[in-house]
Amino acid sequence: MLTVDFDRLPVGPGDRVLDLGAGAGRHAFEVLRRGADVVAFDMDAAELEGVAAMFAAMDKEGEIPAGATGETVVGDALGMPFPDASFDRVIAAEILEHIPDDMAAMREIVRVLKPGGQAAITVPNFIPERICWALSEDYHTAPGGHIRIYTLAELQAKLKASGLEIGPHHHAHGLHSPYWWIKCAVGVNNDGHPLAKAYHELLVWDIMKRPAATRIAEAVLNPLIGKSVVVYVRKPA
């Protein structure tokens, strides 16, 4: 399930891409399939072990174009172990809402991005996230959880203040917001609740089959209740 639109953030052979806060690697895998060199970067070493294993499996199955490479690096977004201007593209998907000093992380993104390079920044969308916070304290007080809710204007202003040029934006995952509202209402860890379980099965079916009906429904819902907002930015040349 991709949040970033790679038509808006083009990557391909010859590009070096940083997936900041890569987690389980969903965007890193897509970058690698497109023939770019990708670094999956995260604080969670265990998550990155799984990413490295998937990189190896993709290579074994012939899913990686010739010349493309995937590597994993463990570290902190506030002090990344990369030289200045190391990457053509940066993806920071659902990471800034976890970081107390978010602007320091934005400055690090600017530092490692090449002049003229592009980035995609995604965070939870304001209204769906605000509903989750209202329904469940556990949702946003768990260790490592979300510590802020961004408005689009605030996110864009902070990115601009960090030295980035603001480009287009869009919303994603409109079908996923009701799932999280259900989870927050019945208990965020209560995956066995019949309603939460049924909706999760619907989402898995949608991801696997991608039927036209749910694609149309999500396109309609995204601007209204999309779970994520994605902002595309550029470092001045």
PDB file of C-alpha atoms in Angstrom:
ATOM      1  CA  MET A   1       0.000   0.000   0.000  1.00  0.00           C
ATOM      2  CA  LEU A   2       1.787   3.103  -1.263  1.00  0.00           C
ATOM      3  CA  THR A   3       1.098   6.594   0.021  1.00  0.00           C
ATOM      4  CA  VAL A   4       3.493   8.415  -2.306  1.00  0.00           C
ATOM      5  CA  ASP A   5       2.477   8.934  -5.939  1.00  0.00           C
ATOM      6  CA  PHE A   6       5.528   8.076  -8.019  1.00  0.00           C
ATOM      7  CA  ASP A   7       4.130   9.974 -10.974  1.00  0.00           C
ATOM      8  CA  ARG A   8       4.658  13.095  -8.832  1.00  0.00           C
ATOM      9  CA  LEU A   9       7.966  11.880  -7.390  1.00  0.00           C
ATOM     10  CA  PRO A  10       9.623  10.189 -10.343  1.00  0.00           C
ATOM     11  CA  VAL A  11      12.433   7.765  -9.541  1.00  0.00           C
ATOM     12  CA  GLY A  12      14.428   5.544 -11.829  1.00  0.00           C
ATOM     13  CA  PRO A  13      17.864   4.250 -12.812  1.00  0.00           C
ATOM     14  CA  GLY A  14      20.645   6.545 -11.668  1.00  0.00           C
ATOM     15  CA  ASP A  15      18.643   8.087  -8.805  1.00  0.00           C
ATOM     16  CA  ARG A  16      19.731   7.628  -5.196  1.00  0.00           C
ATOM     17  CA  VAL A  17      16.711   7.625  -2.896  1.00  0.00           C
ATOM     18  CA  LEU A  18      16.430   7.826   0.886  1.00  0.00           C
ATOM     19  CA  ASP A  19      13.397   6.201   2.492  1.00  0.00           C
ATOM     20  CA  LEU A  20      13.476   7.984   5.863  1.00  0.00           C
ATOM     21  CA  GLY A  21      11.611   6.098   8.559  1.00  0.00           C
ATOM     22  CA  ALA A  22      11.271   3.187   6.169  1.00  0.00           C
ATOM     23  CA  GLY A  23       9.519   0.888   8.634  1.00  0.00           C
ATOM     24  CA  ALA A  24       8.600  -2.356   6.890  1.00  0.00           C
ATOM     25  CA  GLY A  25       9.895  -0.985   3.581  1.00  0.00           C
ATOM     26  CA  ARG A  26       6.792  -0.529   1.409  1.00  0.00           C
ATOM     27  CA  HIS A  27       8.144   2.536  -0.418  1.00  0.00           C
ATOM     28  CA  ALA A  28      11.721   1.253  -0.517  1.00  0.00           C
ATOM     29  CA  PHE A  29      10.587  -1.881  -2.356  1.00  0.00           C
ATOM     30  CA  GLU A  30       8.753   0.167  -4.982  1.00  0.00           C
ATOM     31  CA  VAL A  31      11.764   2.445  -5.471  1.00  0.00           C
ATOM     32  CA  LEU A  32      13.991  -0.586  -6.004  1.00  0.00           C
ATOM     33  CA  ARG A  33      11.536  -2.132  -8.487  1.00  0.00           C
ATOM     34  CA  ARG A  34      11.776   1.099 -10.475  1.00  0.00           C
ATOM     35  CA  GLY A  35      15.532   0.679 -10.847  1.00  0.00           C
ATOM     36  CA  ALA A  36      16.797   3.345  -8.437  1.00  0.00           C
ATOM     37  CA  ASP A  37      19.320   2.867  -5.635  1.00  0.00           C
ATOM     38  CA  VAL A  38      17.508   3.046  -2.283  1.00  0.00           C
ATOM     39  CA  VAL A  39      18.619   3.389   1.319  1.00  0.00           C
ATOM     40  CA  ALA A  40      15.995   2.246   3.829  1.00  0.00           C
ATOM     41  CA  PHE A  41      16.738   4.231   7.002  1.00  0.00           C
ATOM     42  CA  ASP A  42      15.056   3.661  10.368  1.00  0.00           C
ATOM     43  CA  MET A  43      15.725   3.537  14.120  1.00  0.00           C
ATOM     44  CA  ASP A  44      14.207   0.053  14.359  1.00  0.00           C
ATOM     45  CA  ALA A  45      16.911  -2.500  13.569  1.00  0.00           C
ATOM     46  CA  ALA A  46      14.435  -5.390  13.693  1.00  0.00           C
ATOM     47  CA  GLU A  47      12.215  -3.781  11.042  1.00  0.00           C
ATOM     48  CA  LEU A  48      15.229  -3.228   8.823  1.00  0.00           C
ATOM     49  CA  GLU A  49      16.254  -6.878   9.115  1.00  0.00           C
ATOM     50  CA  GLY A  50      12.945  -7.714   7.461  1.00  0.00           C
ATOM     51  CA  VAL A  51      13.542  -5.092   4.780  1.00  0.00           C
ATOM     52  CA  ALA A  52      17.006  -6.497   4.034  1.00  0.00           C
ATOM     53  CA  ALA A  53      15.525  -9.999   3.791  1.00  0.00           C
ATOM     54  CA  MET A  54      12.946  -8.750   1.296  1.00  0.00           C
ATOM     55  CA  PHE A  55      15.641  -7.014  -0.758  1.00  0.00           C
ATOM     56  CA  ALA A  56      17.454 -10.369  -0.953  1.00  0.00           C
ATOM     57  CA  ALA A  57      14.252 -12.192  -1.915  1.00  0.00           C
ATOM     58  CA  MET A  58      13.491  -9.628  -4.628  1.00  0.00           C
ATOM     59  CA  ASP A  59      16.991 -10.092  -6.029  1.00  0.00           C
ATOM     60  CA  LYS A  60      16.603 -13.882  -6.026  1.00  0.00           C
ATOM     61  CA  GLU A  61      13.282 -13.608  -7.880  1.00  0.00           C
ATOM     62  CA  GLY A  62      14.701 -11.248 -10.502  1.00  0.00           C
ATOM     63  CA  GLU A  63      12.515  -8.315  -9.447  1.00  0.00           C
ATOM     64  CA  ILE A  64      15.395  -5.823  -9.245  1.00  0.00           C
ATOM     65  CA  PRO A  65      16.505  -4.132 -12.486  1.00  0.00           C
ATOM     66  CA  ALA A  66      20.167  -4.468 -13.372  1.00  0.00           C
ATOM     67  CA  GLY A  67      22.360  -1.985 -11.518  1.00  0.00           C
ATOM     68  CA  ALA A  68      19.820  -1.039  -8.845  1.00  0.00           C
ATOM     69  CA  THR A  69      20.795  -1.525  -5.209  1.00  0.00           C
ATOM     70  CA  GLY A  70      18.980  -1.625  -1.875  1.00  0.00           C
ATOM     71  CA  GLU A  71      20.624  -1.203   1.510  1.00  0.00           C
ATOM     72  CA  THR A  72      19.489  -0.644   5.084  1.00  0.00           C
ATOM     73  CA  VAL A  73      20.940   1.792   7.615  1.00  0.00           C
ATOM     74  CA  VAL A  74      19.969   2.107  11.281  1.00  0.00           C
ATOM     75  CA  GLY A  75      20.017   5.611  12.725  1.00  0.00           C
ATOM     76  CA  ASP A  76      18.314   8.758  13.976  1.00  0.00           C
ATOM     77  CA  ALA A  77      16.480  11.178  11.692  1.00  0.00           C
ATOM     78  CA  LEU A  78      17.946  14.099  13.678  1.00  0.00           C
ATOM     79  CA  GLY A  79      21.518  13.139  12.838  1.00  0.00           C
ATOM     80  CA  MET A  80      21.716  11.011   9.717  1.00  0.00           C
ATOM     81  CA  PRO A  81      25.111   9.448   8.860  1.00  0.00           C
ATOM     82  CA  PHE A  82      25.153  10.736   5.285  1.00  0.00           C
ATOM     83  CA  PRO A  83      27.186  13.537   3.700  1.00  0.00           C
ATOM     84  CA  ASP A  84      25.498  16.702   2.496  1.00  0.00           C
ATOM     85  CA  ALA A  85      23.708  16.435  -0.866  1.00  0.00           C
ATOM     86  CA  SER A  86      23.740  12.611  -0.890  1.00  0.00           C
ATOM     87  CA  PHE A  87      20.297  11.897  -2.386  1.00  0.00           C
ATOM     88  CA  ASP A  88      18.291  12.804  -5.484  1.00  0.00           C
ATOM     89  CA  ARG A  89      15.007  11.982  -3.747  1.00  0.00           C
ATOM     90  CA  VAL A  90      13.831  11.640  -0.146  1.00  0.00           C
ATOM     91  CA  ILE A  91      10.655   9.946   1.053  1.00  0.00           C
ATOM     92  CA  ALA A  92       9.515  10.689   4.610  1.00  0.00           C
ATOM     93  CA  ALA A  93       6.244   8.794   5.008  1.00  0.00           C
ATOM     94  CA  GLU A  94       4.341   9.042   8.314  1.00  0.00           C
ATOM     95  CA  ILE A  95       7.435   9.897  10.358  1.00  0.00           C
ATOM     96  CA  LEU A  96       7.393  13.594  11.307  1.00  0.00           C
ATOM     97  CA  GLU A  97       4.373  13.217  13.596  1.00  0.00           C
ATOM     98  CA  HIS A  98       6.519  10.962  15.818  1.00  0.00           C
ATOM     99  CA  ILE A  99       9.485  13.347  16.205  1.00  0.00           C
ATOM    100  CA  PRO A 100       9.499  16.001  18.963  1.00  0.00           C
ATOM    101  CA  ASP A 101      11.841  18.329  17.043  1.00  0.00           C
ATOM    102  CA  ASP A 102      10.212  17.949  13.648  1.00  0.00           C
ATOM    103  CA  MET A 103      11.920  20.993  12.152  1.00  0.00           C
ATOM    104  CA  ALA A 104      15.343  19.562  12.988  1.00  0.00           C
ATOM    105  CA  ALA A 105      14.326  16.475  11.010  1.00  0.00           C
ATOM    106  CA  MET A 106      13.192  18.690   8.121  1.00  0.00           C
ATOM    107  CA  ARG A 107      16.553  20.474   8.132  1.00  0.00           C
ATOM    108  CA  GLU A 108      18.286  17.088   7.950  1.00  0.00           C
ATOM    109  CA  ILE A 109      16.153  16.224   4.922  1.00  0.00           C
ATOM    110  CA  VAL A 110      17.247  19.478   3.285  1.00  0.00           C
ATOM    111  CA  ARG A 111      20.886  18.797   4.164  1.00  0.00           C
ATOM    112  CA  VAL A 112      21.070  15.332   2.590  1.00  0.00           C
ATOM    113  CA  LEU A 113      19.010  16.274  -0.471  1.00  0.00           C
ATOM    114  CA  LYS A 114      20.912  17.401  -3.566  1.00  0.00           C
ATOM    115  CA  PRO A 115      20.219  20.897  -4.916  1.00  0.00           C
ATOM    116  CA  GLY A 116      17.239  20.534  -7.223  1.00  0.00           C
ATOM    117  CA  GLY A 117      16.305  17.252  -5.543  1.00  0.00           C
ATOM    118  CA  GLN A 118      12.731  16.389  -4.651  1.00  0.00           C
ATOM    119  CA  ALA A 119      11.059  14.921  -1.590  1.00  0.00           C
ATOM    120  CA  ALA A 120       7.654  13.539  -0.653  1.00  0.00           C
ATOM    121  CA  ILE A 121       6.526  14.216   2.912  1.00  0.00           C
ATOM    122  CA  THR A 122       3.449  12.439   4.278  1.00  0.00           C
ATOM    123  CA  VAL A 123       1.704  12.863   7.640  1.00  0.00           C
ATOM    124  CA  PRO A 124      -1.712  11.907   9.020  1.00  0.00           C
ATOM    125  CA  ASN A 125      -4.433  14.210   7.707  1.00  0.00           C
ATOM    126  CA  PHE A 126      -5.871  16.655  10.261  1.00  0.00           C
ATOM    127  CA  ILE A 127      -9.573  15.753  10.445  1.00  0.00           C
ATOM    128  CA  PRO A 128      -9.284  11.917  10.449  1.00  0.00           C
ATOM    129  CA  GLU A 129      -6.410  12.141  12.938  1.00  0.00           C
ATOM    130  CA  ARG A 130      -8.306  14.518  15.207  1.00  0.00           C
ATOM    131  CA  ILE A 131     -11.209  12.054  15.320  1.00  0.00           C
ATOM    132  CA  CYS A 132      -8.816   9.240  16.293  1.00  0.00           C
ATOM    133  CA  TRP A 133      -7.395  11.344  19.138  1.00  0.00           C
ATOM    134  CA  ALA A 134     -10.908  12.165  20.351  1.00  0.00           C
ATOM    135  CA  LEU A 135     -11.979   8.513  20.332  1.00  0.00           C
ATOM    136  CA  SER A 136      -8.927   6.990  21.989  1.00  0.00           C
ATOM    137  CA  GLU A 137      -6.266   8.229  24.380  1.00  0.00           C
ATOM    138  CA  ASP A 138      -4.241   5.057  23.809  1.00  0.00           C
ATOM    139  CA  TYR A 139      -4.003   5.880  20.098  1.00  0.00           C
ATOM    140  CA  HIS A 140      -1.748   8.873  20.691  1.00  0.00           C
ATOM    141  CA  THR A 141      -0.178   8.246  24.112  1.00  0.00           C
ATOM    142  CA  ALA A 142       1.501   4.898  23.433  1.00  0.00           C
ATOM    143  CA  PRO A 143       5.333   5.071  23.479  1.00  0.00           C
ATOM    144  CA  GLY A 144       6.600   6.091  20.065  1.00  0.00           C
ATOM    145  CA  GLY A 145       3.130   7.220  18.980  1.00  0.00           C
ATOM    146  CA  HIS A 146       1.901  10.389  17.358  1.00  0.00           C
ATOM    147  CA  ILE A 147       2.726  13.528  19.326  1.00  0.00           C
ATOM    148  CA  ARG A 148       1.135  16.174  17.090  1.00  0.00           C
ATOM    149  CA  ILE A 149      -1.580  16.713  14.509  1.00  0.00           C
ATOM    150  CA  TYR A 150      -0.597  18.805  11.496  1.00  0.00           C
ATOM    151  CA  THR A 151      -2.807  21.077   9.512  1.00  0.00           C
ATOM    152  CA  LEU A 152      -1.760  21.208   5.883  1.00  0.00           C
ATOM    153  CA  ALA A 153      -0.906  24.906   6.285  1.00  0.00           C
ATOM    154  CA  GLU A 154       1.357  24.198   9.274  1.00  0.00           C
ATOM    155  CA  LEU A 155       3.194  21.390   7.488  1.00  0.00           C
ATOM    156  CA  GLN A 156       3.747  23.494   4.388  1.00  0.00           C
ATOM    157  CA  ALA A 157       4.907  26.483   6.457  1.00  0.00           C
ATOM    158  CA  LYS A 158       7.444  24.394   8.371  1.00  0.00           C
ATOM    159  CA  LEU A 159       8.788  22.792   5.203  1.00  0.00           C
ATOM    160  CA  LYS A 160       9.123  26.217   3.597  1.00  0.00           C
ATOM    161  CA  ALA A 161      10.872  27.623   6.677  1.00  0.00           C
ATOM    162  CA  SER A 162      13.333  24.707   6.454  1.00  0.00           C
ATOM    163  CA  GLY A 163      14.370  25.844   2.974  1.00  0.00           C
ATOM    164  CA  LEU A 164      12.167  23.784   0.672  1.00  0.00           C
ATOM    165  CA  GLU A 165      10.006  24.934  -2.227  1.00  0.00           C
ATOM    166  CA  ILE A 166       6.417  23.760  -1.804  1.00  0.00           C
ATOM    167  CA  GLY A 167       4.845  21.842  -4.666  1.00  0.00           C
ATOM    168  CA  PRO A 168       1.542  20.009  -5.107  1.00  0.00           C
ATOM    169  CA  HIS A 169      -0.218  17.928  -2.481  1.00  0.00           C
ATOM    170  CA  HIS A 170      -2.918  15.272  -2.338  1.00  0.00           C
ATOM    171  CA  HIS A 171      -4.678  13.015   0.146  1.00  0.00           C
ATOM    172  CA  ALA A 172      -4.525   9.219   0.280  1.00  0.00           C
ATOM    173  CA  HIS A 173      -6.171   6.175   1.885  1.00  0.00           C
ATOM    174  CA  GLY A 174      -9.722   7.469   2.279  1.00  0.00           C
ATOM    175  CA  LEU A 175     -10.953   3.917   2.901  1.00  0.00           C
ATOM    176  CA  HIS A 176      -8.570   3.527   5.827  1.00  0.00           C
ATOM    177  CA  SER A 177      -9.857   6.328   8.046  1.00  0.00           C
ATOM    178  CA  PRO A 178     -13.066   4.487   9.070  1.00  0.00           C
ATOM    179  CA  TYR A 179     -10.960   1.461   9.999  1.00  0.00           C
ATOM    180  CA  TRP A 180      -8.910   3.519  12.433  1.00  0.00           C
ATOM    181  CA  TRP A 181     -12.030   5.168  13.852  1.00  0.00           C
ATOM    182  CA  ILE A 182     -13.430   1.699  14.512  1.00  0.00           C
ATOM    183  CA  LYS A 183     -10.136   0.621  16.111  1.00  0.00           C
ATOM    184  CA  CYS A 184     -10.076   3.684  18.326  1.00  0.00           C
ATOM    185  CA  ALA A 185     -13.716   3.133  19.350  1.00  0.00           C
ATOM    186  CA  VAL A 186     -13.373  -0.577  20.232  1.00  0.00           C
ATOM    187  CA  GLY A 187      -9.755  -0.490  21.473  1.00  0.00           C
ATOM    188  CA  VAL A 188      -6.669   0.110  19.359  1.00  0.00           C
ATOM    189  CA  ASN A 189      -5.244  -3.303  20.274  1.00  0.00           C
ATOM    190  CA  ASN A 190      -8.553  -5.166  19.955  1.00  0.00           C
ATOM    191  CA  ASP A 191      -7.903  -6.642  16.513  1.00  0.00           C
ATOM    192  CA  GLY A 192     -10.286  -9.493  17.228  1.00  0.00           C
ATOM    193  CA  HIS A 193     -13.359  -7.276  17.569  1.00  0.00           C
ATOM    194  CA  PRO A 194     -15.859  -8.438  14.888  1.00  0.00           C
ATOM    195  CA  LEU A 195     -16.287  -4.983  13.352  1.00  0.00           C
ATOM    196  CA  ALA A 196     -12.569  -4.212  13.274  1.00  0.00           C
ATOM    197  CA  LYS A 197     -11.803  -7.684  11.914  1.00  0.00           C
ATOM    198  CA  ALA A 198     -14.429  -7.425   9.181  1.00  0.00           C
ATOM    199  CA  TYR A 199     -13.237  -4.003   8.039  1.00  0.00           C
ATOM    200  CA  HIS A 200      -9.618  -5.183   8.045  1.00  0.00           C
ATOM    201  CA  GLU A 201     -10.581  -8.089   5.810  1.00  0.00           C
ATOM    202  CA  LEU A 202     -12.235  -5.605   3.453  1.00  0.00           C
ATOM    203  CA  LEU A 203      -9.043  -3.537   3.286  1.00  0.00           C
ATOM    204  CA  VAL A 204      -6.894  -6.604   2.623  1.00  0.00           C
ATOM    205  CA  TRP A 205      -9.277  -7.678  -0.157  1.00  0.00           C
ATOM    206  CA  ASP A 206      -9.130  -4.170  -1.621  1.00  0.00           C
ATOM    207  CA  ILE A 207      -5.318  -4.076  -1.550  1.00  0.00           C
ATOM    208  CA  MET A 208      -5.043  -7.515  -3.159  1.00  0.00           C
ATOM    209  CA  LYS A 209      -7.790  -7.198  -5.795  1.00  0.00           C
ATOM    210  CA  ARG A 210      -8.029  -3.421  -6.345  1.00  0.00           C
ATOM    211  CA  PRO A 211     -11.554  -3.595  -7.803  1.00  0.00           C
ATOM    212  CA  ALA A 212     -12.903  -0.626  -9.727  1.00  0.00           C
ATOM    213  CA  ALA A 213     -15.662   0.038  -7.184  1.00  0.00           C
ATOM    214  CA  THR A 214     -13.303   0.626  -4.272  1.00  0.00           C
ATOM    215  CA  ARG A 215     -10.864   2.611  -6.453  1.00  0.00           C
ATOM    216  CA  ILE A 216     -13.722   4.975  -7.344  1.00  0.00           C
ATOM    217  CA  ALA A 217     -14.882   5.121  -3.716  1.00  0.00           C
ATOM    218  CA  GLU A 218     -11.393   5.964  -2.489  1.00  0.00           C
ATOM    219  CA  ALA A 219     -10.935   8.649  -5.130  1.00  0.00           C
ATOM    220  CA  VAL A 220     -14.140  10.289  -3.883  1.00  0.00           C
ATOM    221  CA  LEU A 221     -13.237   9.886  -0.189  1.00  0.00           C
ATOM    222  CA  ASN A 222      -9.572  10.934  -0.379  1.00  0.00           C
ATOM    223  CA  PRO A 223     -10.159  14.716  -0.480  1.00  0.00           C
ATOM    224  CA  LEU A 224     -12.701  14.415   2.347  1.00  0.00           C
ATOM    225  CA  ILE A 225     -11.323  11.869   4.802  1.00  0.00           C
ATOM    226  CA  GLY A 226      -8.033  10.649   3.344  1.00  0.00           C
ATOM    227  CA  LYS A 227      -5.975   9.199   6.222  1.00  0.00           C
ATOM    228  CA  SER A 228      -2.772  10.795   4.916  1.00  0.00           C
ATOM    229  CA  VAL A 229      -1.767  14.038   3.237  1.00  0.00           C
ATOM    230  CA  VAL A 230       1.252  14.065   0.925  1.00  0.00           C
ATOM    231  CA  VAL A 231       3.242  17.210   0.130  1.00  0.00           C
ATOM    232  CA  TYR A 232       5.829  17.264  -2.674  1.00  0.00           C
ATOM    233  CA  VAL A 233       8.757  19.660  -2.220  1.00  0.00           C
ATOM    234  CA  ARG A 234      11.996  20.604  -3.935  1.00  0.00           C
ATOM    235  CA  LYS A 235      15.346  21.855  -2.661  1.00  0.00           C
ATOM    236  CA  PRO A 236      16.305  25.008  -4.566  1.00  0.00           C
ATOM    237  CA  ALA A 237      18.929  24.342  -7.229  1.00  0.00           C
TER     238      ALA A 237
END
